[in-house]
PDB file of C-alpha atoms in Angstrom:
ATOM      1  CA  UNK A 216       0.000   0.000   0.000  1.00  0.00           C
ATOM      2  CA  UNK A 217       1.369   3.101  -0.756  1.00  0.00           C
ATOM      3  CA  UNK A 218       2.437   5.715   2.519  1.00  0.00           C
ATOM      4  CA  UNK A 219       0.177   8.843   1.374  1.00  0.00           C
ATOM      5  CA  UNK A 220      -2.805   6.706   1.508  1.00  0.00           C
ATOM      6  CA  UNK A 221      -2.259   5.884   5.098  1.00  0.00           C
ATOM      7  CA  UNK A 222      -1.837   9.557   5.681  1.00  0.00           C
ATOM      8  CA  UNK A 223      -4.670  10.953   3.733  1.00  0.00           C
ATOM      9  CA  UNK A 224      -8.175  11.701   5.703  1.00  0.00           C
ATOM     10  CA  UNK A 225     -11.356   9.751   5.502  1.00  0.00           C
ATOM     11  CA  UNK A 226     -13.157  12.154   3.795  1.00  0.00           C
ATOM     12  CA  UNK A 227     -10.565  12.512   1.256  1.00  0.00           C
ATOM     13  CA  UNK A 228     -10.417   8.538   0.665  1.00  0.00           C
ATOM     14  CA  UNK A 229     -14.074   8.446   0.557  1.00  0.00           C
ATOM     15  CA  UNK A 230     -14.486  11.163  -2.253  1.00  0.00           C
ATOM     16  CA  UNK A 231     -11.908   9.388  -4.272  1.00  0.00           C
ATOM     17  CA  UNK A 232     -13.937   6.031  -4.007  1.00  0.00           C
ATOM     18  CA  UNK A 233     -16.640   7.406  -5.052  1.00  0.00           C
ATOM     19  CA  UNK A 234     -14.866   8.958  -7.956  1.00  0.00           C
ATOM     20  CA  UNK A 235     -13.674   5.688  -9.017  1.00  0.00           C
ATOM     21  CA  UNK A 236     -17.055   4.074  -8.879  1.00  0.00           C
ATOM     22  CA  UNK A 237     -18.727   7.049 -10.795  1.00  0.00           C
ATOM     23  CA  UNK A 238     -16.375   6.670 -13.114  1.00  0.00           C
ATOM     24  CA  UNK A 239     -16.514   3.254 -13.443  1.00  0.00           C
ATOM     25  CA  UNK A 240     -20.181   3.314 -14.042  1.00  0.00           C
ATOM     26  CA  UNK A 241     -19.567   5.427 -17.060  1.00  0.00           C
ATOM     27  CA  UNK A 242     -17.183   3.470 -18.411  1.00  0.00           C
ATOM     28  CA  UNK A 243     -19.923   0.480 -18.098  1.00  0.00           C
ATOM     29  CA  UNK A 244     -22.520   3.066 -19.786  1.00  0.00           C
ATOM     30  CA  UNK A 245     -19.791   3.921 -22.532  1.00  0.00           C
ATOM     31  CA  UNK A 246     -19.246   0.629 -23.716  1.00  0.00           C
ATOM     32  CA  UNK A 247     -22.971   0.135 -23.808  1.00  0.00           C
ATOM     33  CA  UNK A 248     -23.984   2.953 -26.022  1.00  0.00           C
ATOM     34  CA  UNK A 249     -20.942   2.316 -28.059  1.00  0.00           C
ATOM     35  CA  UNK A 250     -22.339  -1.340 -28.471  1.00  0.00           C
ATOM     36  CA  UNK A 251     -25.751   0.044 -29.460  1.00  0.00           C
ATOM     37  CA  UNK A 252     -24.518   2.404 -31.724  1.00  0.00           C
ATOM     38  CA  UNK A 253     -22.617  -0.180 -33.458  1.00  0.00           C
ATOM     39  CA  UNK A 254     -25.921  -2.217 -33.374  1.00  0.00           C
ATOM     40  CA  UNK A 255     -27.418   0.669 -34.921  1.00  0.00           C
ATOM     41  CA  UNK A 256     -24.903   1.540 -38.061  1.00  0.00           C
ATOM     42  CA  UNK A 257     -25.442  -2.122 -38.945  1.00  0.00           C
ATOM     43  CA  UNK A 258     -28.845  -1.759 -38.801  1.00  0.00           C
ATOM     44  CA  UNK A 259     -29.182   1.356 -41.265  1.00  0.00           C
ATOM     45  CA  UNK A 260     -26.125  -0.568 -43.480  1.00  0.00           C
ATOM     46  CA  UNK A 261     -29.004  -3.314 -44.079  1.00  0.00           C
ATOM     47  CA  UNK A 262     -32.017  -0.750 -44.004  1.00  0.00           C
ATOM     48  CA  UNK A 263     -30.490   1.494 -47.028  1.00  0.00           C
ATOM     49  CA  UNK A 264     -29.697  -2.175 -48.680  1.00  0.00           C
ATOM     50  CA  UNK A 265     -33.495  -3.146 -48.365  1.00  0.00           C
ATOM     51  CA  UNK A 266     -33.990   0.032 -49.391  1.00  0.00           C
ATOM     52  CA  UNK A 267     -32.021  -0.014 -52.747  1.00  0.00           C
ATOM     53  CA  UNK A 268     -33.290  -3.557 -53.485  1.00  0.00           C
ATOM     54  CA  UNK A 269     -37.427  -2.638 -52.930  1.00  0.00           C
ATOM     55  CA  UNK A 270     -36.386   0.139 -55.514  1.00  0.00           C
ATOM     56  CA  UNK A 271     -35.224  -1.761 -58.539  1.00  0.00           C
TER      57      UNK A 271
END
């Protein structure tokens, strides 16, 4: 464990874990919409390809 974190206050410890977690979370949420947006180019790829083939 490194010395400053023995040194450093609760408060400040606690406000840093809860930093970490927050960011964390949006991390999680990131790789989500990233994932859906993927999902969602796909989609439109095979939408303007149903597209082009209704109009011939």
């Amino acid at each position: 464990m490194y010395a400053w974190l023995r040194e450093a206050p609760t408060a400040v410890l606690q406000r840093a874990e809860d930093l970490a977690v927050e960011l964390a979370q949006r991390h999680f949420e990131a790789d989500h919409l990233r994932g859906a947006l993927e999902e969602y180019r796909i989609a439109q790829v095979f939408g303007a390809e149903l597209n082009r083939r209704s109009e011939r």
